[in-house]
XYZ file of C-alpha atoms in Angstrom:
526
model
C -13.901 -19.802 8.822
C -13.303 -23.079 6.974
C -10.000 -24.097 5.452
C -11.655 -24.105 2.006
C -12.847 -20.513 2.483
C -9.354 -19.475 3.491
C -7.945 -21.064 0.353
C -10.593 -19.284 -1.701
C -9.513 -15.974 -0.216
C -5.865 -16.818 -0.892
C -6.853 -17.560 -4.491
C -8.470 -14.115 -4.815
C -5.399 -12.443 -3.348
C -3.185 -14.509 -5.656
C -5.299 -13.621 -8.699
C -5.090 -9.921 -7.872
C -1.359 -10.103 -7.258
C -0.863 -12.111 -10.457
C -2.574 -9.388 -12.501
C -0.456 -6.753 -10.794
C 2.820 -8.655 -11.169
C 2.229 -9.523 -14.803
C 1.766 -5.844 -15.581
C 4.787 -5.170 -13.395
C 6.846 -7.534 -15.513
C 5.509 -5.823 -18.646
C 6.505 -2.452 -17.187
C 9.984 -3.735 -16.369
C 10.336 -5.188 -19.866
C 9.502 -1.826 -21.442
C 11.862 -0.132 -18.980
C 14.669 -2.586 -19.784
C 14.061 -2.166 -23.530
C 14.669 1.579 -23.362
C 17.243 1.775 -20.565
C 18.968 -1.631 -20.286
C 21.430 -1.542 -17.362
C 22.519 2.044 -18.069
C 23.201 4.955 -15.701
C 19.650 6.213 -16.324
C 18.292 2.838 -15.200
C 20.463 3.040 -12.085
C 19.195 6.550 -11.321
C 15.501 5.725 -11.570
C 15.879 2.434 -9.672
C 17.725 4.136 -6.820
C 15.386 7.147 -6.733
C 12.262 4.997 -6.591
C 13.582 3.171 -3.531
C 13.859 6.360 -1.446
C 10.166 7.402 -1.323
C 9.207 3.715 -1.331
C 10.625 3.677 2.178
C 7.657 5.844 3.161
C 5.215 3.461 1.478
C 6.748 0.412 3.127
C 7.012 2.082 6.526
C 3.371 3.187 6.615
C 1.894 1.083 3.855
C 0.450 -2.334 3.219
C 2.447 -4.576 5.531
C 2.387 -2.225 8.524
C -1.257 -1.172 8.207
C -2.328 -4.762 7.607
C -0.549 -5.965 10.732
C -1.774 -3.153 13.013
C -5.098 -1.965 11.583
C -6.733 -5.154 10.262
C -6.663 -7.145 13.558
C -8.494 -4.357 15.437
C -10.827 -3.376 12.592
C -11.692 -6.994 11.708
C -12.408 -7.762 15.371
C -14.899 -4.863 15.530
C -16.625 -6.148 12.392
C -16.791 -9.662 13.861
C -18.472 -8.172 16.950
C -20.952 -6.337 14.678
C -19.750 -2.933 15.867
C -20.025 -1.216 12.472
C -20.207 2.297 13.927
C -17.040 1.827 15.979
C -15.310 0.288 12.954
C -16.285 3.279 10.794
C -14.979 5.743 13.390
C -11.716 3.823 13.615
C -11.285 3.825 9.825
C -11.886 7.588 9.619
C -9.516 8.356 12.493
C -6.704 6.251 11.044
C -7.081 7.897 7.612
C -6.954 11.384 9.146
C -3.906 10.554 11.281
C -2.116 9.038 8.267
C -2.909 12.142 6.191
C -1.308 14.395 8.807
C 1.796 12.260 9.315
C 2.354 11.604 5.612
C 2.009 15.277 4.663
C 4.742 16.208 7.116
C 7.052 13.393 6.036
C 6.576 14.109 2.309
C 7.432 17.785 2.838
C 10.537 16.866 4.823
C 11.490 14.231 2.240
C 11.347 16.684 -0.637
C 13.481 19.207 1.260
C 15.962 16.630 2.539
C 16.394 14.740 -0.766
C 20.066 15.773 -1.252
C 20.990 14.413 2.181
C 19.047 11.200 1.603
C 21.024 10.555 -1.584
C 24.277 10.744 0.363
C 22.959 7.936 2.558
C 21.440 5.544 0.022
C 23.586 6.210 -3.075
C 27.043 7.247 -1.860
C 28.555 6.092 -5.140
C 26.600 8.675 -7.195
C 28.383 11.940 -8.024
C 28.016 14.911 -10.368
C 25.107 14.906 -12.843
C 24.076 11.386 -11.861
C 23.554 12.516 -8.277
C 21.697 15.721 -9.235
C 19.292 13.881 -11.522
C 18.633 11.297 -8.792
C 17.711 14.117 -6.378
C 15.241 15.570 -8.911
C 13.558 12.198 -9.482
C 13.267 11.600 -5.724
C 11.558 14.970 -5.242
C 9.037 14.216 -7.976
C 8.255 10.732 -6.673
C 7.873 11.505 -2.966
C 4.276 12.870 -3.023
C 3.106 9.966 -5.186
C 4.347 7.303 -2.847
C 2.710 9.191 0.015
C -0.600 8.701 -1.781
C 0.125 4.961 -2.000
C -0.086 4.834 1.797
C -3.761 5.782 1.428
C -4.060 2.899 -1.021
C -2.758 0.642 1.754
C -5.494 2.021 4.038
C -8.035 1.057 1.370
C -6.502 -2.417 1.236
C -6.957 -2.807 4.998
C -10.658 -1.929 4.717
C -11.289 -4.173 1.717
C -9.398 -7.167 3.161
C -11.258 -6.926 6.467
C -14.524 -7.194 4.516
C -13.037 -10.154 2.583
C -12.876 -8.104 -0.639
C -9.437 -9.283 -1.669
C -9.154 -9.013 -5.441
C -9.448 -5.255 -6.128
C -6.887 -4.080 -3.585
C -4.202 -6.407 -4.961
C -5.109 -5.830 -8.607
C -5.168 -2.017 -8.221
C -1.394 -1.633 -8.905
C -2.188 -2.664 -12.490
C -3.218 0.932 -13.162
C 0.032 2.188 -11.592
C 2.055 -0.029 -13.919
C -0.066 0.988 -16.906
C 0.567 4.658 -16.218
C 4.322 4.056 -16.284
C 4.152 1.912 -19.424
C 2.079 4.485 -21.321
C 4.436 7.273 -20.232
C 7.486 5.435 -21.577
C 5.774 4.615 -24.877
C 4.463 8.147 -25.443
C 7.785 9.860 -24.672
C 10.099 7.138 -26.035
C 11.653 9.564 -28.544
C 13.350 11.537 -25.737
C 16.886 10.874 -24.539
C 17.217 8.640 -21.486
C 17.785 11.410 -18.923
C 14.699 13.369 -20.005
C 12.612 10.203 -20.342
C 13.123 9.202 -16.704
C 11.896 12.651 -15.596
C 8.658 12.150 -17.545
C 8.501 8.598 -16.201
C 8.657 9.965 -12.652
C 5.611 12.163 -13.327
C 3.811 9.210 -14.917
C 4.542 7.219 -11.772
C 2.936 9.903 -9.591
C -0.162 9.895 -11.807
C -0.341 6.123 -11.428
C -0.228 6.476 -7.624
C -3.226 8.822 -7.693
C -5.219 6.527 -9.994
C -4.416 3.446 -7.890
C -5.871 5.171 -4.822
C -8.962 6.483 -6.597
C -9.905 3.119 -8.122
C -10.199 1.643 -4.606
C -11.829 4.635 -2.917
C -15.341 4.133 -4.342
C -15.810 0.550 -3.086
C -14.307 1.515 0.282
C -16.787 4.346 0.803
C -19.646 1.868 0.258
C -18.224 -0.464 2.916
C -17.694 2.350 5.439
C -20.985 4.281 5.304
C -20.306 6.196 8.517
C -16.796 7.358 7.548
C -15.802 10.667 9.143
C -12.259 12.011 8.826
C -11.462 13.105 12.358
C -8.235 13.179 14.339
C -9.059 11.066 17.372
C -6.122 10.109 19.552
C -8.231 9.249 22.615
C -10.177 6.313 21.191
C -9.234 2.966 22.762
C -9.312 1.310 19.342
C -7.063 3.984 17.836
C -4.627 3.482 20.712
C -4.633 -0.270 20.053
C -3.825 0.307 16.385
C -1.219 2.911 17.311
C 0.476 0.619 19.807
C 0.772 -2.169 17.255
C 1.598 0.281 14.466
C 4.691 1.644 16.177
C 6.113 -1.805 16.808
C 5.368 -3.057 13.300
C 6.577 0.186 11.681
C 9.880 -0.001 13.521
C 10.226 -3.648 12.493
C 9.344 -2.792 8.911
C 11.745 0.114 9.074
C 14.529 -2.244 10.091
C 13.756 -4.411 7.059
C 13.807 -1.317 4.838
C 17.088 -0.167 6.331
C 18.409 -3.618 5.450
C 17.301 -3.050 1.848
C 18.913 0.392 1.842
C 22.158 -1.096 3.122
C 22.122 -3.426 0.117
C 21.341 -0.511 -2.189
C 24.077 1.697 -0.752
C 26.604 -1.113 -1.219
C 25.391 -1.775 -4.769
C 26.078 1.848 -5.790
C 29.745 1.120 -5.068
C 29.823 -1.856 -7.463
C 29.857 0.095 -10.720
C 27.354 0.955 -13.442
C 24.468 -1.460 -13.910
C 24.653 -3.156 -10.493
C 21.600 -1.538 -8.931
C 19.608 -1.790 -12.174
C 20.512 -5.477 -12.384
C 19.369 -6.045 -8.812
C 16.101 -4.199 -9.486
C 15.468 -6.301 -12.602
C 16.168 -9.533 -10.703
C 13.940 -8.326 -7.877
C 10.995 -7.887 -10.260
C 11.198 -11.637 -10.963
C 12.020 -12.678 -7.422
C 8.994 -10.812 -6.049
C 6.569 -12.714 -8.278
C 6.530 -15.996 -6.283
C 6.956 -14.098 -2.998
C 3.851 -12.051 -3.770
C 1.787 -14.767 -5.424
C 2.300 -17.390 -2.746
C 3.890 -15.881 0.371
C 1.963 -12.618 0.369
C -1.277 -14.146 -0.938
C -1.456 -16.744 1.819
C -0.263 -14.372 4.559
C -2.626 -11.551 3.585
C -5.671 -13.802 3.273
C -4.911 -15.564 6.561
C -4.356 -12.441 8.700
C -8.039 -11.459 9.185
C -8.980 -15.078 9.948
C -6.041 -15.621 12.312
C -6.970 -12.370 14.089
C -10.541 -13.565 14.615
C -9.294 -16.969 15.844
C -6.754 -15.460 18.251
C -9.290 -13.063 19.799
C -8.105 -11.323 22.968
C -6.548 -14.399 24.599
C -4.821 -17.530 23.251
C -5.625 -20.596 25.338
C -4.505 -24.187 24.651
C -7.414 -24.934 22.332
C -6.912 -21.725 20.340
C -3.164 -22.374 20.128
C -3.825 -25.806 18.609
C -6.158 -24.305 16.004
C -3.675 -21.554 15.147
C -0.901 -24.146 14.798
C -2.946 -26.234 12.355
C -3.858 -23.133 10.356
C -0.241 -21.965 10.250
C 1.104 -25.362 9.182
C -1.469 -25.693 6.407
C -0.448 -22.301 5.086
C 3.250 -23.139 5.247
C 2.707 -26.340 3.285
C 0.830 -24.469 0.555
C 3.629 -21.901 0.382
C 6.349 -24.562 0.223
C 4.649 -26.423 -2.631
C 4.992 -23.381 -4.905
C 8.123 -21.674 -3.551
C 10.448 -24.700 -3.660
C 10.105 -25.098 -7.468
C 10.362 -21.307 -7.858
C 13.725 -21.266 -6.068
C 14.957 -24.230 -8.116
C 13.894 -22.460 -11.324
C 15.947 -19.420 -10.287
C 19.013 -21.626 -9.795
C 18.738 -23.833 -12.892
C 16.618 -21.923 -15.413
C 17.145 -18.265 -14.528
C 18.816 -17.534 -17.861
C 15.732 -18.741 -19.733
C 13.385 -16.705 -17.502
C 15.359 -13.447 -17.678
C 15.948 -13.644 -21.443
C 12.261 -14.285 -22.170
C 11.115 -11.412 -20.005
C 13.664 -8.686 -20.659
C 16.117 -9.459 -23.494
C 15.148 -6.733 -25.935
C 16.541 -3.447 -27.222
C 19.217 -2.129 -24.871
C 18.973 -5.252 -22.687
C 21.434 -7.757 -24.182
C 22.111 -11.478 -23.710
C 25.127 -10.504 -21.581
C 22.771 -8.570 -19.302
C 20.499 -11.639 -19.103
C 23.291 -13.831 -17.725
C 24.313 -11.138 -15.236
C 20.747 -10.784 -13.928
C 20.421 -14.608 -13.823
C 23.387 -14.770 -11.453
C 21.771 -12.150 -9.184
C 18.439 -13.989 -9.387
C 20.108 -17.260 -8.377
C 21.591 -15.468 -5.386
C 18.139 -14.251 -4.342
C 16.862 -17.835 -4.531
C 18.956 -18.678 -1.459
C 16.519 -16.930 0.869
C 13.313 -17.235 -1.153
C 11.715 -19.926 1.016
C 12.779 -18.255 4.265
C 11.317 -14.876 3.311
C 7.950 -16.338 2.273
C 7.702 -18.559 5.363
C 8.662 -15.554 7.466
C 5.719 -13.535 6.137
C 3.193 -16.062 7.394
C 4.930 -16.430 10.743
C 4.916 -12.644 11.152
C 1.205 -12.497 10.286
C 0.550 -15.075 13.013
C 2.476 -12.985 15.553
C 0.503 -9.883 14.530
C -2.796 -11.761 14.811
C -1.784 -12.617 18.383
C -0.978 -8.913 18.910
C 2.723 -9.583 19.393
C 4.633 -6.987 17.343
C 7.809 -7.014 19.423
C 9.070 -10.465 18.477
C 9.143 -9.831 14.700
C 10.848 -6.490 15.436
C 13.636 -8.069 17.480
C 14.247 -10.746 14.879
C 14.219 -8.173 12.068
C 16.972 -6.267 13.857
C 19.056 -9.435 14.014
C 18.480 -9.856 10.293
C 19.635 -6.268 9.664
C 22.876 -6.873 11.526
C 23.676 -10.025 9.549
C 22.624 -8.387 6.257
C 25.040 -5.510 6.781
C 27.993 -7.623 7.873
C 27.539 -10.432 5.353
C 26.622 -7.990 2.568
C 29.750 -5.882 2.975
C 31.946 -8.951 3.078
C 30.429 -10.800 0.132
C 29.884 -7.782 -2.134
C 33.097 -5.843 -1.631
C 35.629 -8.421 -0.483
C 34.337 -11.489 -2.361
C 35.054 -10.284 -5.932
C 38.547 -9.134 -4.959
C 39.331 -12.495 -3.370
C 38.027 -14.346 -6.441
C 39.687 -11.973 -8.902
C 36.463 -11.093 -10.727
C 34.931 -7.685 -11.637
C 33.442 -5.788 -8.699
C 29.928 -5.669 -10.229
C 29.584 -9.420 -9.532
C 29.440 -8.513 -5.874
C 25.704 -7.974 -6.464
C 25.338 -11.769 -6.547
C 26.969 -12.123 -3.153
C 24.801 -9.273 -1.881
C 21.531 -11.054 -2.690
C 22.810 -14.433 -1.483
C 24.013 -13.012 1.848
C 20.632 -11.308 2.330
C 19.093 -14.747 1.871
C 21.323 -16.211 4.580
C 20.232 -13.413 6.921
C 16.616 -14.233 6.026
C 17.112 -17.851 7.122
C 18.474 -16.700 10.463
C 15.405 -14.489 10.982
C 13.079 -17.335 9.993
C 14.731 -19.709 12.466
C 14.197 -17.193 15.276
C 10.555 -16.619 14.286
C 9.813 -20.332 14.214
C 11.658 -21.164 17.425
C 9.627 -18.716 19.511
C 6.367 -19.616 17.752
C 6.975 -23.280 18.595
C 7.163 -22.322 22.277
C 3.811 -20.541 21.995
C 1.810 -22.935 19.794
C 3.715 -26.200 19.787
C 5.569 -27.670 16.820
C 5.114 -25.693 13.594
C 6.589 -25.937 10.129
C 6.558 -28.261 7.121
C 7.487 -31.868 7.918
C 10.929 -33.005 6.714
C 9.561 -35.885 4.541
C 7.362 -33.368 2.712
C 10.303 -31.014 2.096
C 12.365 -33.928 0.738
C 9.546 -34.797 -1.670
C 9.234 -31.194 -2.874
C 12.956 -30.591 -3.361
C 13.426 -34.008 -4.975
C 10.596 -33.319 -7.418
C 11.990 -29.858 -8.215
C 15.495 -31.238 -8.888
C 14.214 -33.995 -11.196
C 11.969 -31.529 -13.039
C 14.898 -29.118 -13.444
C 17.080 -31.890 -14.902
C 14.364 -32.672 -17.438
C 13.967 -29.005 -18.368
C 17.727 -28.431 -18.688
C 17.992 -31.464 -20.975
C 15.256 -30.065 -23.188
C 16.998 -26.681 -23.260
C 20.305 -28.267 -24.266
C 18.897 -30.115 -27.291
C 16.270 -27.542 -28.297
C 16.725 -25.787 -31.670
C 17.128 -21.963 -31.465
C 13.548 -20.691 -31.087
C 14.459 -17.330 -29.568
C 14.158 -16.343 -25.879
C 10.345 -16.453 -25.663
C 9.890 -19.677 -27.638
C 12.631 -21.406 -25.657
C 11.070 -20.307 -22.379
C 7.636 -21.603 -23.356
C 8.985 -25.086 -24.092
C 11.518 -25.316 -21.245
C 9.374 -23.841 -18.478
C 6.312 -25.832 -19.569
C 8.386 -28.995 -19.337
C 9.586 -27.986 -15.895
C 6.117 -27.185 -14.566
C 4.466 -30.326 -15.962
C 7.277 -32.527 -14.658
C 7.078 -30.990 -11.171
C 3.320 -31.442 -10.935
C 3.518 -34.998 -12.298
C 6.201 -36.064 -9.818
C 4.521 -34.464 -6.789
C 1.198 -36.021 -7.848
C 2.814 -39.463 -7.984
C 4.382 -38.816 -4.574
C 0.888 -38.160 -3.153
C 1.592 -34.555 -2.176
C -1.779 -33.337 -0.868
C -1.515 -29.766 -2.175
C -0.715 -31.003 -5.688
C -3.677 -33.370 -5.706
C -5.977 -30.595 -4.500
C -4.767 -28.211 -7.220
C -5.054 -30.862 -9.931
C -8.510 -31.841 -8.655
C -9.730 -28.247 -8.807
C -8.381 -27.816 -12.335
C -10.051 -31.043 -13.455
C -13.386 -29.961 -11.995
C -13.119 -26.574 -13.684
C -12.604 -28.121 -17.107
C -15.309 -30.729 -16.499
C -13.073 -33.769 -16.141
C -13.482 -34.344 -12.399
């Protein structure tokens, strides 16, 4: 597959993710309007993370890494019947496993809350348990949505699977608007049911196109198939690795429940912004490259294949860096403008905006490492190596726990500031752990493929351009008349974006010139 085709696929993934994330931001804005950083916001944010563990353990990332390489290889070999049998077997096996786990999750909800929200007591704890029990079946259904994504991506149908969460977000938004007259505690119960409905709709909207692509689909438990065993072997390794990452997130969440009211809600709000560039650029490139990398890797990686994989990986990393570097700089310098424009409304005050900005700046520390790491992991999975990402994820977990405890609980006391500001140290320390994981991923990959990564002169150009653009935007913000959060953001962020593109264009950054060239051709100026 050509480099241009790969970029076209990344564009489709990015477009789908953009639609989904924009509606996600709209959902979070409505949520923040009604709940702010209250106890109710804490409860729903914590409860949603528990069943999401199931989705992340068996969902998109794990299925993509284990199922797509085998399924896509069968399609490339024109073995449609074998591919159909594999798809049906994996769906049936997932249905069995998920049903058992959902039932256990609903029954064990009180014990799970002790683990992930030790700071919750009394009515706050009881309401969290209820919300978890409502949400668990819905997130189980989202695993089937991930199965649909694996099918669609393997057939190079990228847009629908990544745009499908739009309907999930819409269901939550409509629920909050319809039942907005209720008190906060009752509203989050209705919101939980609206979330489950959204999970069902997200799965159904993808099911029709999938059934057309898999005409011979038969739901049958088949543990003897060689192809199923290949998926299962990779699945276990990836799932354990993904589980380690999720445990890392739960460690952060458990610590945040000890930081006082509003900490976990603030981290969730910051995360909704932080995930936008990660999804748009890191996930879009990684997801679109995985089927192609799997076809290139085949069953054996010789010297010629290694060289091709290295070139493909480096091109992807450069595209990611071009967009993620300015995103991280925006979090550091302009986070207050971003947060206020998106969420400052109703119960969400300007004080809350500055608090979330601080958390967002902390998350910017590891933004580049986490997005680079996604593409490196996809390359490992394409080469059918699931153990290396697992080992490095475990190292990351260890550093996340140690650094997180120190920075979140001890840092504020040493600095003499309120404990809730430990959330900033929590996100920053997670970023440091992410850089350690990235270094390990790259070091081993370099031994397998040769030198990989973005060249230092290119990184200097990108960071230099981002710093100069941020200085220009901050100057505009300082002298700008009071236009309100949204008006200020439009002017300041437009200045920042235009300045960054102008500087990188003048510095002859190839990705910038390609993007500008495409835009010019689209509007008839090229």
